[in-house]
Amino acid sequence: MTAPVFVVDDDRLHGVGPGALVRLDGAEGRHAAAVKRLTVGEPIVLTDGRGTGAYGTVARLHGKDGLDAEVAEVRQEPEARPRITVVQALPKGDRGELAVETMTEVGVDAVVPWAASRCITQWKGERGQKALAKWRATAREAGKQARRLRFPDVAELMTTRQVAALLGTAALPAVLHEEGAEPLATAALPDTGDIVLVVGPEGGVSPDELAAFAEAGARPYRLGSSVLRTSTAGVAAGALLLGRTGRWS
């Protein structure tokens, strides 16, 4: 069984090397000691979620409040190229968290919440901040579950104009659309830079939005003959791109 991953939020992994002791405390420490019930000698991985991972074993327990881990090896996970960003229109209910969870698991690098015109769900005020916090917490927990050392960024909510500006900076700007003339499976992929992929809401991307994205250089692509839910389309497209770019090889 692979070692469980826990997050160290500050810079305590900076400069750490083999033989060092690193304290895991707070909520993560309590989870390791009281919920996972790790014991001395068991393997453990500590990460800052920004690419650094300290691999070692539990050296000492501090009751139910945390533990010390003895580092055996430090690994660095560089930023992947090309970088894959999924612009996710806000789905209904908890399907947004499902989309973030599974996209994190497959290896997407960034998720951008998008307030599309046909979104039923709206993020406004305190409710919107809570929803964004849930997406970010989901990405963090899914990153741990997937044993990632670099968790995906979850951006602030974007408008259509902001998404168009983001697409304008991409090496490959793309919109998933069932009427796309070209399949994503045959699109020419860049070696570096950003791939930015837009996933529309349940009601689809509106003509005005398609026009704005086209003006920014984004073309419509289809995944296949079936139409996927908004909460699963990004996962399928992300997996396809990760395989085609060689990042899964």
mmCIF file of C-alpha atoms in Angstrom:
data_model
loop_
_atom_site.group_PDB
_atom_site.id
_atom_site.type_symbol
_atom_site.label_atom_id
_atom_site.label_comp_id
_atom_site.label_asym_id
_atom_site.label_seq_id
_atom_site.Cartn_x
_atom_site.Cartn_y
_atom_site.Cartn_z
ATOM 1 C CA MET A 1 0.000 0.000 0.000
ATOM 2 C CA THR A 2 1.314 3.454 -0.903
ATOM 3 C CA ALA A 3 2.083 5.872 1.900
ATOM 4 C CA PRO A 4 -0.633 8.381 2.857
ATOM 5 C CA VAL A 5 -0.062 12.019 1.914
ATOM 6 C CA PHE A 6 -0.509 14.928 4.313
ATOM 7 C CA VAL A 7 -0.207 18.646 3.643
ATOM 8 C CA VAL A 8 2.211 20.980 5.401
ATOM 9 C CA ASP A 9 0.849 24.446 4.712
ATOM 10 C CA ASP A 10 3.834 26.613 5.631
ATOM 11 C CA ASP A 11 7.433 26.569 4.401
ATOM 12 C CA ARG A 12 8.721 23.963 6.859
ATOM 13 C CA LEU A 13 9.692 21.643 3.974
ATOM 14 C CA HIS A 14 11.987 24.325 2.539
ATOM 15 C CA GLY A 15 15.591 23.173 2.785
ATOM 16 C CA VAL A 16 14.672 19.856 4.430
ATOM 17 C CA GLY A 17 16.907 16.871 3.667
ATOM 18 C CA PRO A 18 17.328 13.205 4.627
ATOM 19 C CA GLY A 19 17.434 12.643 8.375
ATOM 20 C CA ALA A 20 15.456 15.772 9.257
ATOM 21 C CA LEU A 21 12.438 15.640 11.560
ATOM 22 C CA VAL A 22 9.341 17.491 10.373
ATOM 23 C CA ARG A 23 6.395 18.187 12.676
ATOM 24 C CA LEU A 24 2.899 17.496 11.321
ATOM 25 C CA ASP A 25 0.341 19.256 13.508
ATOM 26 C CA GLY A 26 -2.964 21.085 13.236
ATOM 27 C CA ALA A 27 -5.868 19.451 11.419
ATOM 28 C CA GLU A 28 -3.563 17.343 9.245
ATOM 29 C CA GLY A 29 -1.616 16.126 12.274
ATOM 30 C CA ARG A 30 -4.783 15.188 14.144
ATOM 31 C CA HIS A 31 -6.074 13.360 11.086
ATOM 32 C CA ALA A 32 -2.835 11.369 10.806
ATOM 33 C CA ALA A 33 -2.646 10.495 14.495
ATOM 34 C CA ALA A 34 -6.296 10.148 15.548
ATOM 35 C CA VAL A 35 -8.138 9.158 12.358
ATOM 36 C CA LYS A 36 -5.547 7.293 10.286
ATOM 37 C CA ARG A 37 -3.925 6.076 13.534
ATOM 38 C CA LEU A 38 -0.449 5.994 12.085
ATOM 39 C CA THR A 39 2.164 4.373 14.294
ATOM 40 C CA VAL A 40 5.921 4.773 14.666
ATOM 41 C CA GLY A 41 7.754 3.288 11.706
ATOM 42 C CA GLU A 42 4.888 3.576 9.223
ATOM 43 C CA PRO A 43 5.607 5.299 5.882
ATOM 44 C CA ILE A 44 4.316 8.818 5.325
ATOM 45 C CA VAL A 45 4.582 11.579 2.710
ATOM 46 C CA LEU A 46 4.448 15.282 3.523
ATOM 47 C CA THR A 47 3.875 17.838 0.765
ATOM 48 C CA ASP A 48 3.355 21.548 0.438
ATOM 49 C CA GLY A 49 1.072 20.975 -2.563
ATOM 50 C CA ARG A 50 3.425 23.129 -4.656
ATOM 51 C CA GLY A 51 5.706 20.361 -5.916
ATOM 52 C CA THR A 52 7.807 19.339 -2.884
ATOM 53 C CA GLY A 53 7.370 15.939 -1.230
ATOM 54 C CA ALA A 54 9.183 14.617 1.849
ATOM 55 C CA TYR A 55 9.099 10.801 1.977
ATOM 56 C CA GLY A 56 9.846 9.099 5.258
ATOM 57 C CA THR A 57 8.452 7.331 8.305
ATOM 58 C CA VAL A 58 6.650 8.288 11.501
ATOM 59 C CA ALA A 59 9.344 8.889 14.125
ATOM 60 C CA ARG A 60 7.309 10.105 17.112
ATOM 61 C CA LEU A 61 3.657 10.597 18.045
ATOM 62 C CA HIS A 62 2.310 13.535 20.037
ATOM 63 C CA GLY A 63 -0.836 11.898 21.388
ATOM 64 C CA LYS A 64 -3.748 12.690 19.113
ATOM 65 C CA ASP A 65 -2.403 16.115 18.162
ATOM 66 C CA GLY A 66 0.174 15.143 15.567
ATOM 67 C CA LEU A 67 3.502 13.502 14.896
ATOM 68 C CA ASP A 68 7.090 13.939 13.806
ATOM 69 C CA ALA A 69 8.174 12.399 10.503
ATOM 70 C CA GLU A 70 11.781 11.457 9.781
ATOM 71 C CA VAL A 71 12.642 12.324 6.186
ATOM 72 C CA ALA A 72 14.369 9.688 4.061
ATOM 73 C CA GLU A 73 14.070 11.383 0.662
ATOM 74 C CA VAL A 74 12.893 14.698 -0.783
ATOM 75 C CA ARG A 75 11.395 14.786 -4.281
ATOM 76 C CA GLN A 76 10.502 17.708 -6.496
ATOM 77 C CA GLU A 77 7.664 17.505 -9.009
ATOM 78 C CA PRO A 78 8.276 20.138 -11.709
ATOM 79 C CA GLU A 79 5.468 22.016 -13.359
ATOM 80 C CA ALA A 80 4.127 19.900 -16.211
ATOM 81 C CA ARG A 81 4.320 20.988 -19.830
ATOM 82 C CA PRO A 82 2.087 21.670 -21.606
ATOM 83 C CA ARG A 83 -0.069 22.924 -18.748
ATOM 84 C CA ILE A 84 -3.736 21.897 -18.925
ATOM 85 C CA THR A 85 -6.373 24.309 -17.631
ATOM 86 C CA VAL A 86 -10.078 23.453 -17.675
ATOM 87 C CA VAL A 87 -12.586 26.303 -17.593
ATOM 88 C CA GLN A 88 -15.573 24.685 -15.892
ATOM 89 C CA ALA A 89 -19.033 26.254 -16.181
ATOM 90 C CA LEU A 90 -20.859 26.092 -12.840
ATOM 91 C CA PRO A 91 -22.891 22.860 -12.656
ATOM 92 C CA LYS A 92 -25.946 22.218 -10.536
ATOM 93 C CA GLY A 93 -25.731 20.948 -6.956
ATOM 94 C CA ASP A 94 -22.543 19.202 -5.917
ATOM 95 C CA ARG A 95 -21.534 18.256 -9.454
ATOM 96 C CA GLY A 96 -18.968 21.046 -9.452
ATOM 97 C CA GLU A 97 -17.093 19.413 -6.595
ATOM 98 C CA LEU A 98 -17.353 16.071 -8.422
ATOM 99 C CA ALA A 99 -15.817 17.648 -11.525
ATOM 100 C CA VAL A 100 -12.962 19.218 -9.524
ATOM 101 C CA GLU A 101 -12.312 15.964 -7.664
ATOM 102 C CA THR A 102 -12.057 13.777 -10.744
ATOM 103 C CA MET A 103 -10.131 16.332 -12.813
ATOM 104 C CA THR A 104 -7.612 16.556 -9.973
ATOM 105 C CA GLU A 105 -7.317 12.780 -9.872
ATOM 106 C CA VAL A 106 -6.550 12.484 -13.597
ATOM 107 C CA GLY A 107 -3.928 15.251 -13.456
ATOM 108 C CA VAL A 108 -5.426 18.555 -14.662
ATOM 109 C CA ASP A 109 -3.216 21.488 -13.614
ATOM 110 C CA ALA A 110 -5.759 24.265 -13.089
ATOM 111 C CA VAL A 111 -9.523 24.728 -12.855
ATOM 112 C CA VAL A 112 -11.322 27.986 -13.597
ATOM 113 C CA PRO A 113 -14.952 28.392 -12.454
ATOM 114 C CA TRP A 114 -16.978 30.150 -15.141
ATOM 115 C CA ALA A 115 -20.285 32.002 -14.804
ATOM 116 C CA ALA A 116 -21.706 31.089 -18.223
ATOM 117 C CA SER A 117 -24.925 32.735 -19.339
ATOM 118 C CA ARG A 118 -26.850 29.450 -19.270
ATOM 119 C CA CYS A 119 -25.649 28.354 -15.838
ATOM 120 C CA ILE A 120 -28.514 27.615 -13.470
ATOM 121 C CA THR A 121 -26.208 27.880 -10.468
ATOM 122 C CA GLN A 122 -25.015 31.364 -9.574
ATOM 123 C CA TRP A 123 -22.167 32.279 -7.220
ATOM 124 C CA LYS A 124 -22.949 35.549 -5.500
ATOM 125 C CA GLY A 125 -21.717 37.116 -2.290
ATOM 126 C CA GLU A 126 -21.000 34.895 0.678
ATOM 127 C CA ARG A 127 -22.589 31.890 -1.015
ATOM 128 C CA GLY A 128 -20.174 32.221 -3.903
ATOM 129 C CA GLN A 129 -17.166 32.451 -1.581
ATOM 130 C CA LYS A 130 -18.286 29.313 0.250
ATOM 131 C CA ALA A 131 -18.734 27.451 -3.035
ATOM 132 C CA LEU A 132 -15.258 28.499 -4.201
ATOM 133 C CA ALA A 133 -13.786 27.392 -0.871
ATOM 134 C CA LYS A 134 -15.423 23.974 -1.356
ATOM 135 C CA TRP A 135 -13.894 23.632 -4.830
ATOM 136 C CA ARG A 136 -10.459 24.495 -3.433
ATOM 137 C CA ALA A 137 -10.821 22.117 -0.481
ATOM 138 C CA THR A 138 -11.946 19.392 -2.884
ATOM 139 C CA ALA A 139 -8.871 19.920 -5.072
ATOM 140 C CA ARG A 140 -6.635 19.687 -2.008
ATOM 141 C CA GLU A 141 -8.211 16.468 -0.701
ATOM 142 C CA ALA A 142 -8.306 14.883 -4.161
ATOM 143 C CA GLY A 143 -4.662 15.838 -4.664
ATOM 144 C CA LYS A 144 -3.761 13.987 -1.467
ATOM 145 C CA GLN A 145 -5.832 10.960 -2.488
ATOM 146 C CA ALA A 146 -4.148 10.891 -5.900
ATOM 147 C CA ARG A 147 -0.694 11.150 -4.260
ATOM 148 C CA ARG A 148 0.064 14.353 -6.126
ATOM 149 C CA LEU A 149 2.828 16.668 -4.930
ATOM 150 C CA ARG A 150 1.519 19.606 -6.967
ATOM 151 C CA PHE A 151 -2.170 20.355 -6.470
ATOM 152 C CA PRO A 152 -4.219 22.116 -9.157
ATOM 153 C CA ASP A 153 -4.887 25.819 -8.874
ATOM 154 C CA VAL A 154 -8.569 26.750 -8.529
ATOM 155 C CA ALA A 155 -8.998 30.323 -9.738
ATOM 156 C CA GLU A 156 -11.523 32.954 -8.777
ATOM 157 C CA LEU A 157 -14.834 32.896 -10.644
ATOM 158 C CA MET A 158 -14.460 34.325 -14.157
ATOM 159 C CA THR A 159 -16.862 36.082 -16.485
ATOM 160 C CA THR A 160 -17.082 35.271 -20.186
ATOM 161 C CA ARG A 161 -14.925 38.293 -20.996
ATOM 162 C CA GLN A 162 -12.244 37.104 -18.566
ATOM 163 C CA VAL A 163 -12.355 33.579 -20.002
ATOM 164 C CA ALA A 164 -11.932 35.004 -23.510
ATOM 165 C CA ALA A 165 -8.863 36.930 -22.330
ATOM 166 C CA LEU A 166 -7.442 33.720 -20.817
ATOM 167 C CA LEU A 167 -8.041 31.849 -24.075
ATOM 168 C CA GLY A 168 -6.185 34.581 -25.934
ATOM 169 C CA THR A 169 -2.989 33.744 -24.018
ATOM 170 C CA ALA A 170 -3.153 29.957 -24.600
ATOM 171 C CA ALA A 171 -0.971 27.890 -26.910
ATOM 172 C CA LEU A 172 -4.101 25.831 -27.633
ATOM 173 C CA PRO A 173 -7.432 27.524 -26.853
ATOM 174 C CA ALA A 174 -10.361 25.122 -27.264
ATOM 175 C CA VAL A 175 -14.076 24.862 -26.536
ATOM 176 C CA LEU A 176 -15.793 21.517 -26.122
ATOM 177 C CA HIS A 177 -18.907 21.541 -28.296
ATOM 178 C CA GLU A 178 -21.008 18.721 -29.707
ATOM 179 C CA GLU A 179 -21.119 20.473 -33.078
ATOM 180 C CA GLY A 180 -17.358 20.928 -33.294
ATOM 181 C CA ALA A 181 -16.065 19.996 -36.745
ATOM 182 C CA GLU A 182 -12.789 18.534 -35.458
ATOM 183 C CA PRO A 183 -12.389 15.868 -32.763
ATOM 184 C CA LEU A 184 -10.162 16.810 -29.839
ATOM 185 C CA ALA A 185 -8.377 13.496 -30.424
ATOM 186 C CA THR A 186 -6.827 14.858 -33.636
ATOM 187 C CA ALA A 187 -6.166 18.481 -32.633
ATOM 188 C CA ALA A 188 -2.550 19.636 -33.039
ATOM 189 C CA LEU A 189 -1.075 19.906 -29.548
ATOM 190 C CA PRO A 190 1.674 22.277 -28.387
ATOM 191 C CA ASP A 191 4.839 21.011 -26.686
ATOM 192 C CA THR A 192 4.860 23.849 -24.174
ATOM 193 C CA GLY A 193 2.604 26.665 -23.023
ATOM 194 C CA ASP A 194 -0.974 26.321 -21.867
ATOM 195 C CA ILE A 195 -3.862 24.273 -23.182
ATOM 196 C CA VAL A 196 -7.061 26.014 -22.086
ATOM 197 C CA LEU A 197 -10.226 23.986 -22.538
ATOM 198 C CA VAL A 198 -13.718 25.387 -21.985
ATOM 199 C CA VAL A 199 -16.492 23.105 -20.711
ATOM 200 C CA GLY A 200 -19.966 24.597 -21.009
ATOM 201 C CA PRO A 201 -22.994 24.298 -18.694
ATOM 202 C CA GLU A 202 -25.933 21.885 -18.961
ATOM 203 C CA GLY A 203 -27.648 24.251 -21.372
ATOM 204 C CA GLY A 204 -24.604 24.526 -23.599
ATOM 205 C CA VAL A 205 -22.346 27.392 -24.620
ATOM 206 C CA SER A 206 -24.409 30.250 -26.065
ATOM 207 C CA PRO A 207 -23.812 31.616 -29.596
ATOM 208 C CA ASP A 208 -22.566 34.917 -28.140
ATOM 209 C CA GLU A 209 -20.069 33.078 -25.950
ATOM 210 C CA LEU A 210 -18.888 30.943 -28.855
ATOM 211 C CA ALA A 211 -18.371 34.108 -30.882
ATOM 212 C CA ALA A 212 -16.387 35.774 -28.095
ATOM 213 C CA PHE A 213 -14.199 32.703 -27.706
ATOM 214 C CA ALA A 214 -13.696 32.409 -31.466
ATOM 215 C CA GLU A 215 -12.546 36.025 -31.559
ATOM 216 C CA ALA A 216 -9.968 35.077 -28.908
ATOM 217 C CA GLY A 217 -8.719 32.273 -31.163
ATOM 218 C CA ALA A 218 -10.557 29.305 -29.651
ATOM 219 C CA ARG A 219 -12.001 26.640 -31.939
ATOM 220 C CA PRO A 220 -14.829 24.223 -31.058
ATOM 221 C CA TYR A 221 -13.872 20.549 -30.684
ATOM 222 C CA ARG A 222 -15.940 17.469 -30.029
ATOM 223 C CA LEU A 223 -15.036 14.513 -27.836
ATOM 224 C CA GLY A 224 -17.042 11.864 -29.628
ATOM 225 C CA SER A 225 -20.514 10.874 -30.729
ATOM 226 C CA SER A 226 -22.004 10.995 -27.222
ATOM 227 C CA VAL A 227 -22.719 14.166 -25.253
ATOM 228 C CA LEU A 228 -21.245 14.092 -21.748
ATOM 229 C CA ARG A 229 -22.486 15.886 -18.669
ATOM 230 C CA THR A 230 -20.685 19.107 -17.837
ATOM 231 C CA SER A 231 -19.289 17.458 -14.694
ATOM 232 C CA THR A 232 -17.656 14.616 -16.647
ATOM 233 C CA ALA A 233 -16.660 16.261 -19.937
ATOM 234 C CA GLY A 234 -13.610 17.972 -18.436
ATOM 235 C CA VAL A 235 -12.422 14.713 -16.918
ATOM 236 C CA ALA A 236 -12.701 12.834 -20.217
ATOM 237 C CA ALA A 237 -11.047 15.639 -22.176
ATOM 238 C CA GLY A 238 -8.308 16.054 -19.583
ATOM 239 C CA ALA A 239 -7.514 12.332 -19.685
ATOM 240 C CA LEU A 240 -7.410 12.414 -23.482
ATOM 241 C CA LEU A 241 -5.001 15.356 -23.500
ATOM 242 C CA LEU A 242 -2.789 13.877 -20.774
ATOM 243 C CA GLY A 243 -2.429 10.718 -22.827
ATOM 244 C CA ARG A 244 -1.802 12.513 -26.116
ATOM 245 C CA THR A 245 0.789 14.911 -24.673
ATOM 246 C CA GLY A 246 2.793 12.015 -23.229
ATOM 247 C CA ARG A 247 2.286 13.083 -19.641
ATOM 248 C CA TRP A 248 0.816 9.650 -18.855
ATOM 249 C CA SER A 249 3.632 7.752 -20.519
#
